[in-house]
Every structure is written in C-alpha cells, then in structure tokens.
PDB file of C-alpha atoms in Angstrom:
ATOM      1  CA  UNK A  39     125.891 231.936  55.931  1.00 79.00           C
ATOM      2  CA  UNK A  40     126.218 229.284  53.190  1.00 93.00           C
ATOM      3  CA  UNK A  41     129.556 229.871  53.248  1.00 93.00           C
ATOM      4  CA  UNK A  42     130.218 226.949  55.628  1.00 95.00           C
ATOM      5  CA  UNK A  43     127.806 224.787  53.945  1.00 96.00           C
ATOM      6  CA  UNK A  44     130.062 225.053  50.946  1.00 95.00           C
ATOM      7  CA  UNK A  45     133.078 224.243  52.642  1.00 94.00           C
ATOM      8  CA  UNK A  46     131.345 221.454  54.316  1.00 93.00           C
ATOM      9  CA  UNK A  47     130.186 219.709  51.061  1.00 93.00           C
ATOM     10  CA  UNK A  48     133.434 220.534  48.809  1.00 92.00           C
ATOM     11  CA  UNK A  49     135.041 217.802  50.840  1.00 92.00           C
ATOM     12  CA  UNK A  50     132.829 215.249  49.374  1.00 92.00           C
ATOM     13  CA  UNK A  51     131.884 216.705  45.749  1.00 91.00           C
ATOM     14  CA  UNK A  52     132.919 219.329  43.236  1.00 91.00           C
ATOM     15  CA  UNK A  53     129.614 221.467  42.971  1.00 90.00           C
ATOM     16  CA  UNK A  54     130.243 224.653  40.750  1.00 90.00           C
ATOM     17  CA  UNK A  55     129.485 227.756  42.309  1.00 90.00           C
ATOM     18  CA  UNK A  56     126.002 227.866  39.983  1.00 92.00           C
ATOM     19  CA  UNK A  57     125.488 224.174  40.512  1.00 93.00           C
ATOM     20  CA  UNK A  58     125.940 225.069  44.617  1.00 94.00           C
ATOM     21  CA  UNK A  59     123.299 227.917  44.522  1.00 94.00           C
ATOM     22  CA  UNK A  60     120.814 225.566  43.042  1.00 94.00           C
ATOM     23  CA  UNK A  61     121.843 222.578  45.652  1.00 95.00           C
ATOM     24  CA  UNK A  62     121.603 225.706  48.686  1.00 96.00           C
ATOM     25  CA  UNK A  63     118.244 226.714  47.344  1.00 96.00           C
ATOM     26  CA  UNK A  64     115.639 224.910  49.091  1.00 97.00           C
ATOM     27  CA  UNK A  65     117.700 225.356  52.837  1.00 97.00           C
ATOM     28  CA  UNK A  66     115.934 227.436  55.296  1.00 97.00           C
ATOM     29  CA  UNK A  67     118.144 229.466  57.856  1.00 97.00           C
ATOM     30  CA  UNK A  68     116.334 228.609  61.706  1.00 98.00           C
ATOM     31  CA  UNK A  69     117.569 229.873  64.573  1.00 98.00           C
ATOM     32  CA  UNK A  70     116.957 228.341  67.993  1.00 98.00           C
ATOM     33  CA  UNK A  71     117.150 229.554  71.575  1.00 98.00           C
ATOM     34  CA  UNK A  72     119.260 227.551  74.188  1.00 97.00           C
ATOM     35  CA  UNK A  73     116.843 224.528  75.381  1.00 97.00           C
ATOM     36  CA  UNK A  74     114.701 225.049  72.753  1.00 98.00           C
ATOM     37  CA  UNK A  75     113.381 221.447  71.495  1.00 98.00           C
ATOM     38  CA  UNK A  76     113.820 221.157  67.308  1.00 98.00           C
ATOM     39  CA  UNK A  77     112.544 217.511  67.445  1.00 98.00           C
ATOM     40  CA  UNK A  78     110.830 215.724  70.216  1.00 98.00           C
ATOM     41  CA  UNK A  79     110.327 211.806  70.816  1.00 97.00           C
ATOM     42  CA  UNK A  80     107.213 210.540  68.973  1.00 97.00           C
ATOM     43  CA  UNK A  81     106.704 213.117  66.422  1.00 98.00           C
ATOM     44  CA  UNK A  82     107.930 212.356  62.915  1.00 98.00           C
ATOM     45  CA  UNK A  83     111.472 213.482  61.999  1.00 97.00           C
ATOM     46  CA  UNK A  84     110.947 215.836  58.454  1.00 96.00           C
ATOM     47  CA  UNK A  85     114.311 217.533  58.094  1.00 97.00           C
ATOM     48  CA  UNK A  86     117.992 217.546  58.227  1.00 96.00           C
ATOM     49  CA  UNK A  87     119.795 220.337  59.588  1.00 97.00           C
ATOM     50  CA  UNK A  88     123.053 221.815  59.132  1.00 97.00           C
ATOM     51  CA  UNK A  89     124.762 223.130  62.315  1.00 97.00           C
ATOM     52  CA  UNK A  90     126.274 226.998  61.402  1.00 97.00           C
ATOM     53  CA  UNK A  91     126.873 227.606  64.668  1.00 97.00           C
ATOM     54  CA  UNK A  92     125.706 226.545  68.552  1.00 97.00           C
ATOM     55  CA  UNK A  93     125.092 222.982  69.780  1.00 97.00           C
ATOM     56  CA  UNK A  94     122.587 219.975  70.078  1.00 98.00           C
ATOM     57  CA  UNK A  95     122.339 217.029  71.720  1.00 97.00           C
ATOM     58  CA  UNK A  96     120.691 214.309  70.394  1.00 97.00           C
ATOM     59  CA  UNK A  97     119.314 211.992  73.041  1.00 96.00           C
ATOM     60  CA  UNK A  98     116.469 209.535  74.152  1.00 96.00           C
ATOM     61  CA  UNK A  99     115.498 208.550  77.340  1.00 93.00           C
ATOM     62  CA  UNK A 100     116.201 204.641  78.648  1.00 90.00           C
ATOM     63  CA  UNK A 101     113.801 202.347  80.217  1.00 91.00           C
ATOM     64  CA  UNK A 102     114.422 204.287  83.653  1.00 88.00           C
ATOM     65  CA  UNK A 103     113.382 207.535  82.121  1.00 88.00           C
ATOM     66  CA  UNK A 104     117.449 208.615  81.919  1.00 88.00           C
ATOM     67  CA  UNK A 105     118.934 210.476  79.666  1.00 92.00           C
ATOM     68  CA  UNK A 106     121.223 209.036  77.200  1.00 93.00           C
ATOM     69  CA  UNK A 107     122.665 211.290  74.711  1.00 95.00           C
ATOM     70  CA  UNK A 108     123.838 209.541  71.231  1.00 94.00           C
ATOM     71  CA  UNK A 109     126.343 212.882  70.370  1.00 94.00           C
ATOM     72  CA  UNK A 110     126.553 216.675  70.464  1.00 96.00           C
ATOM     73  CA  UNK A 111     126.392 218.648  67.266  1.00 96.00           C
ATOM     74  CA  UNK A 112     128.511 221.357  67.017  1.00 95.00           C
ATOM     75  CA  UNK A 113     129.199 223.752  63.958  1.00 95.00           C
ATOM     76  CA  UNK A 114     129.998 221.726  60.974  1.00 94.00           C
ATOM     77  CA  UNK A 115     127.577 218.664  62.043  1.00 95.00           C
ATOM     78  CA  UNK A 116     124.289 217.541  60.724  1.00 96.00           C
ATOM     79  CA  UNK A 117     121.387 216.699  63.123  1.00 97.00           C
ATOM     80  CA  UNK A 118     117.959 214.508  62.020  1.00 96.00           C
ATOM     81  CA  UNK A 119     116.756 211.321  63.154  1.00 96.00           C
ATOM     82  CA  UNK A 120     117.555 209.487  60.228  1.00 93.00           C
ATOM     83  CA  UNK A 121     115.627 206.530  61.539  1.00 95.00           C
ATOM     84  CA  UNK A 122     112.398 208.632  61.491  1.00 97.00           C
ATOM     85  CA  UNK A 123     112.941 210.216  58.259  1.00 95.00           C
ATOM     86  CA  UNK A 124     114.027 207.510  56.104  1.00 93.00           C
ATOM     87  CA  UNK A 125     111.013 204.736  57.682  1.00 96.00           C
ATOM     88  CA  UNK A 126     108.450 207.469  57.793  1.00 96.00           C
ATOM     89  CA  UNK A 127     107.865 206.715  61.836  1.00 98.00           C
ATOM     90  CA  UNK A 128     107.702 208.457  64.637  1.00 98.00           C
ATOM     91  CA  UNK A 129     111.237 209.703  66.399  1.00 98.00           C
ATOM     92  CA  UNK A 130     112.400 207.676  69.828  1.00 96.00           C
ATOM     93  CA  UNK A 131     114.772 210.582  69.578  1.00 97.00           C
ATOM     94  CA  UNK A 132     115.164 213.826  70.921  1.00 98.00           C
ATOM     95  CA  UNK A 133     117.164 217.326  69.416  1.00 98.00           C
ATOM     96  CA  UNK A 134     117.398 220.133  71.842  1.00 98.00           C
ATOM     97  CA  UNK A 135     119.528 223.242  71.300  1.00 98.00           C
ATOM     98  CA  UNK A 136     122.132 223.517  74.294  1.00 97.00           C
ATOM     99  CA  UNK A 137     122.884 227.412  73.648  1.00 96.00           C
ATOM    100  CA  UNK A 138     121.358 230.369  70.877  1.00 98.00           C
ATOM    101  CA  UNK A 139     121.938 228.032  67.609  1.00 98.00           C
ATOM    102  CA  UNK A 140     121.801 228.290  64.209  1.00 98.00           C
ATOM    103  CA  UNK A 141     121.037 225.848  61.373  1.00 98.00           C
ATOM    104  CA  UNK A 142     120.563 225.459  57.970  1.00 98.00           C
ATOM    105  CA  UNK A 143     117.290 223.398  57.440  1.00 98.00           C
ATOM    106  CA  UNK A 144     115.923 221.126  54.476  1.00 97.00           C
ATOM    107  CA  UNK A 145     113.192 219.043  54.542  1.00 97.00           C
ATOM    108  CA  UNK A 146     112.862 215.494  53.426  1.00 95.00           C
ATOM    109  CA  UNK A 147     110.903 216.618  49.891  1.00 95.00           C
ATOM    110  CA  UNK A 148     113.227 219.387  49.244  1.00 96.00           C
ATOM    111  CA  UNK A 149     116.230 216.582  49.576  1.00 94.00           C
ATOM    112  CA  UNK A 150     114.065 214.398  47.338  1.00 93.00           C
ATOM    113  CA  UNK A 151     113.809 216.623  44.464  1.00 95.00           C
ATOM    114  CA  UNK A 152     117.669 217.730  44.892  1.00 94.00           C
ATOM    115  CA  UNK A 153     118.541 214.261  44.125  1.00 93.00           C
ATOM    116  CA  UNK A 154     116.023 214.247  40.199  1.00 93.00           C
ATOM    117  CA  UNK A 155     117.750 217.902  39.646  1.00 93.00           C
ATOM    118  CA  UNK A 156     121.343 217.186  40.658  1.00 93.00           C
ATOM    119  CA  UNK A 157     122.342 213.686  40.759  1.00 89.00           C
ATOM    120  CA  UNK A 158     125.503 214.428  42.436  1.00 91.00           C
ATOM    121  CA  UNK A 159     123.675 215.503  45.225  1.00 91.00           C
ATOM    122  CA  UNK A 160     122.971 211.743  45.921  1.00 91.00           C
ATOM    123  CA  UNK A 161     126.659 210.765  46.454  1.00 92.00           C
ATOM    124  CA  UNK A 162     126.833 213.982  48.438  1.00 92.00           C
ATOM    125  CA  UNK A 163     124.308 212.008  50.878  1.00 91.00           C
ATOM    126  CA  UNK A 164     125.860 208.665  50.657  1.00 92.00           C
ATOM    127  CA  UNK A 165     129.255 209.748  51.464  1.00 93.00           C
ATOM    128  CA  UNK A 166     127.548 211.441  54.296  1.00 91.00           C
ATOM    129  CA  UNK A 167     125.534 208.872  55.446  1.00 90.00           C
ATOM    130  CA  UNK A 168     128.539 206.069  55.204  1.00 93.00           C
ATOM    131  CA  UNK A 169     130.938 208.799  57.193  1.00 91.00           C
ATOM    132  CA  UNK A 170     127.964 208.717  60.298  1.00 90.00           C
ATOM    133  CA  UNK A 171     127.385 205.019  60.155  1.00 90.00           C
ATOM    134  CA  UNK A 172     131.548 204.700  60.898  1.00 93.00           C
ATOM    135  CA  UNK A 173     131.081 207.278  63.615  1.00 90.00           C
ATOM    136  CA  UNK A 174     127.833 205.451  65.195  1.00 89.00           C
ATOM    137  CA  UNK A 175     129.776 201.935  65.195  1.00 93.00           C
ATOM    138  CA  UNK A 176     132.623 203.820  67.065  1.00 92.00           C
ATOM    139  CA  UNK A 177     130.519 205.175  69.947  1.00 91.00           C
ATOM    140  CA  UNK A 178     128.819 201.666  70.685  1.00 90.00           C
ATOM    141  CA  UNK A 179     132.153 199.951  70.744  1.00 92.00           C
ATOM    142  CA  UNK A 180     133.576 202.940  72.781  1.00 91.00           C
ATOM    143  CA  UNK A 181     130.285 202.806  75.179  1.00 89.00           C
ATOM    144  CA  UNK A 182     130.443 199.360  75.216  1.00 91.00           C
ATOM    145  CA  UNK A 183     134.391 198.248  75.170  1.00 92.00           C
ATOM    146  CA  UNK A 184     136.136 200.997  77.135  1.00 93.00           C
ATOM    147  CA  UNK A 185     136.510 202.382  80.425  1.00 93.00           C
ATOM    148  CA  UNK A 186     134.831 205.335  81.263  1.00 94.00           C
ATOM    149  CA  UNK A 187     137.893 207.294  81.732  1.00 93.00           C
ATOM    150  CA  UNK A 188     138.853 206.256  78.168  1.00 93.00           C
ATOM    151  CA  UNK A 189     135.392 207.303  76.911  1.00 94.00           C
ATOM    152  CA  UNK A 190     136.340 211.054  78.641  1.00 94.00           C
ATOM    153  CA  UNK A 191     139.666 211.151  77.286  1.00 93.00           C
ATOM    154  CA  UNK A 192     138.288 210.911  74.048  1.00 93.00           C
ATOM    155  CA  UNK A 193     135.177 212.854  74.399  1.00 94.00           C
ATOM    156  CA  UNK A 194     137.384 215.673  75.178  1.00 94.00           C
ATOM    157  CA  UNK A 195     139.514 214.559  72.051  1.00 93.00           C
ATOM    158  CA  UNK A 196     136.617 214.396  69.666  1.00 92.00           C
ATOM    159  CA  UNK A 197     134.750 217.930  70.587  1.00 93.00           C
ATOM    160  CA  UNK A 198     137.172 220.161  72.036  1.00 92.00           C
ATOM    161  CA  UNK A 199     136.490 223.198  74.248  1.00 91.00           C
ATOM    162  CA  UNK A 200     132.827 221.952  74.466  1.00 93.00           C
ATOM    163  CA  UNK A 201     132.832 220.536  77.558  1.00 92.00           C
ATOM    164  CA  UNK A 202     133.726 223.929  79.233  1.00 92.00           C
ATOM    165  CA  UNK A 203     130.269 224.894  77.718  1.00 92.00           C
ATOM    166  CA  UNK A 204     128.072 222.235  78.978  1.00 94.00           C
ATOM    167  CA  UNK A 205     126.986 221.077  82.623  1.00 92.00           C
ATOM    168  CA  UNK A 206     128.651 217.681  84.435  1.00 92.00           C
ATOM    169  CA  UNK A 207     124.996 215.743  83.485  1.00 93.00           C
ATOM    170  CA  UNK A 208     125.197 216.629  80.365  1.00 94.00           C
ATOM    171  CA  UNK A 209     128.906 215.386  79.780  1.00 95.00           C
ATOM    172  CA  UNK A 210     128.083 212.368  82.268  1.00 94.00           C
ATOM    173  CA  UNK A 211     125.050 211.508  79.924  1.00 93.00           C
ATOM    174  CA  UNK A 212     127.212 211.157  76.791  1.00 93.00           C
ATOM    175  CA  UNK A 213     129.643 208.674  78.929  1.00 94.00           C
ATOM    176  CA  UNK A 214     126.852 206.452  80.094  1.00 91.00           C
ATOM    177  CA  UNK A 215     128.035 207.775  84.071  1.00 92.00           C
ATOM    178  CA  UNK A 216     126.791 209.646  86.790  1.00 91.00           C
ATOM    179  CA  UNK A 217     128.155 212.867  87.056  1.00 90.00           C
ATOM    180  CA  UNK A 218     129.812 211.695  90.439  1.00 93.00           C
ATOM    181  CA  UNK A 219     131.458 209.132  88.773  1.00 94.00           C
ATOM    182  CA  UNK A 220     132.582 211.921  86.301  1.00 94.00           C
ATOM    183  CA  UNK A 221     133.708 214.078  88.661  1.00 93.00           C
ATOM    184  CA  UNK A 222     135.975 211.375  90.450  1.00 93.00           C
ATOM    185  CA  UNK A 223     137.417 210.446  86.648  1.00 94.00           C
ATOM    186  CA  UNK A 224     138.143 214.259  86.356  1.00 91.00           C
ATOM    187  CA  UNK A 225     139.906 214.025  89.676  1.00 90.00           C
ATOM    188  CA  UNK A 226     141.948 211.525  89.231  1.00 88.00           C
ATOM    189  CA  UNK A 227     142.958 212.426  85.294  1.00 85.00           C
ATOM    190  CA  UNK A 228     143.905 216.027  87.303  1.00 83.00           C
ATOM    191  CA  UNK A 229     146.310 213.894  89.759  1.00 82.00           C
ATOM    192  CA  UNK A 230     148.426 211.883  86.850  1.00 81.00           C
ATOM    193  CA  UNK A 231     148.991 214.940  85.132  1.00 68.00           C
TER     194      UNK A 231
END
C-alpha cells in the first residue's frame, strides 16, 4: 500500500528506504464508501490525503446553491482544503468519494513534526504545493478563457477513462455547463470525428 506513495514522492526527493519508513509512519490507511463525505463545507480541514485508489471530487456550491467542482482526484492525487488547513478556518469546500476509495491520511500535526524530524520532507511539500498552484492557475484560465468544448477536450485529456465512470452532472459540473449543453458538445465532437 505505500508502495505508490513511494513512487509518488521519489519524483520530487531521494528518501532512503529507512528515511521513507520514518516519513510513511504517521499515515493512516482510510477507506471510504462511494458518496461518502471525507470533508464537508464549514468544518475545519485537518488532513491531507493521498489517493491509492478510487476518486473525489472536490467541490463547493455557488451563490445559486450549484455545484461547482474545482477537480477530481484520482489514484496518484492528493485531496485537502489547503485553504482550511493552512489559515486554521473553516472549509467552503467539499470532498466526497465518487466510488469505494482508498487513501492514505496524515493530519496537519503529524505533517508538522515530519518537517523538525526530516527536513527534506519540507521541499517534498513545496514542490508539491508549487506543482498544484500551476495546475489551479490552469483551470481558471481554462474555465475562464476557453470554450466549453475546449474545456471537454481536455478534461478528457487530463483524466482519462474517468469520465466513463462518472454521471453527465458530474462531468458538466467540472466544465461550468449544464449537462444538456454537455451532451450537445458530445454530439457534435461525435459528428467531426
């Protein structure tokens, strides 16, 4: 199970197989059932999680009380609501499990300590954090300079096979559509092929 985990991090930082059983310590293996809610808007954010295998989305709902989801996690990804953890406030966001899921779990103090114990473990995080800050600033300018069909094209680019796993809303919600207006995208993508 940590198996992935170490592949995951190696990218980023040599860690020593002794030096990665101390950094894997203090991560708790949860499972979750499909719709089952990890973090709900207004409570306060206390982890990061490690995606082994399953999916999230991470959403919020708008002023109208519609769902808007920010990304899917899929194996490999980290979910938290790094807004909430870091500033200690309560979460606008929401993390719900979109099929039987598994992640790796550590909690803000465990983190914390990690970084006095293993110093490296800090770049680890930057590196980390820097990597989702590029990807955030590439979905606003996607939601808010492209077409939607452009926005599909490279949702199905960016997670593939997913969206055979997931309902039209769902998909529709991570383009900023209805999922009429997806289905007439889908059409029409169907036709030029």
């Amino acid at each position: 199970m940590f198996n992935l985990l170490y592949k995951n991090i190696s990218r980023y930082i040599d860690l020593s197989k002794e030096d990665f059983k101390q950094f894997s310590a203090p991560f708790q293996l949860k499972s979750f059932k499909k719709k089952e809610i990890v973090l709900k808007e207004g409570d306060y954010c206390l982890f990061e999680g490690f995606v082994l295998n399953g999916c999230f989305k991470i959403y919020y709902l708008n002023e109208n009380g519609f769902e808007q989801t920010l990304y899917f996690a899929v194996e490999e990804w980290w979910i938290t609501d790094i807004d909430s953890l870091l500033n200690d406030v309560p979460s606008i966001l929401n993390i719900e499990a979109l099929m039987d899921s598994e992640v790796l779990m550590i909690s803000k103090k465990d983190k914390e300590e990690l970084y006095e114990i293993m110093p490296q473990t800090e770049k680890l995080f930057r590196i980390m954090n820097q990597r989702s800050s590029v990807a955030l600033q590439r979905r606003i300018l996607s939601l808010t300079g492209k077409t939607a069909d452009r926005r599909y094209l490279e949702f199905l680019e960016k997670y593939p096979g997913l969206e055979q796993k997931l309902t039209q809303q769902q998909v529709a919600s991570y383009l900023g559509i209805t999922h009429e207006f997806l289905s007439k995208i889908r059409k029409k993508i169907s036709l030029e092929k």
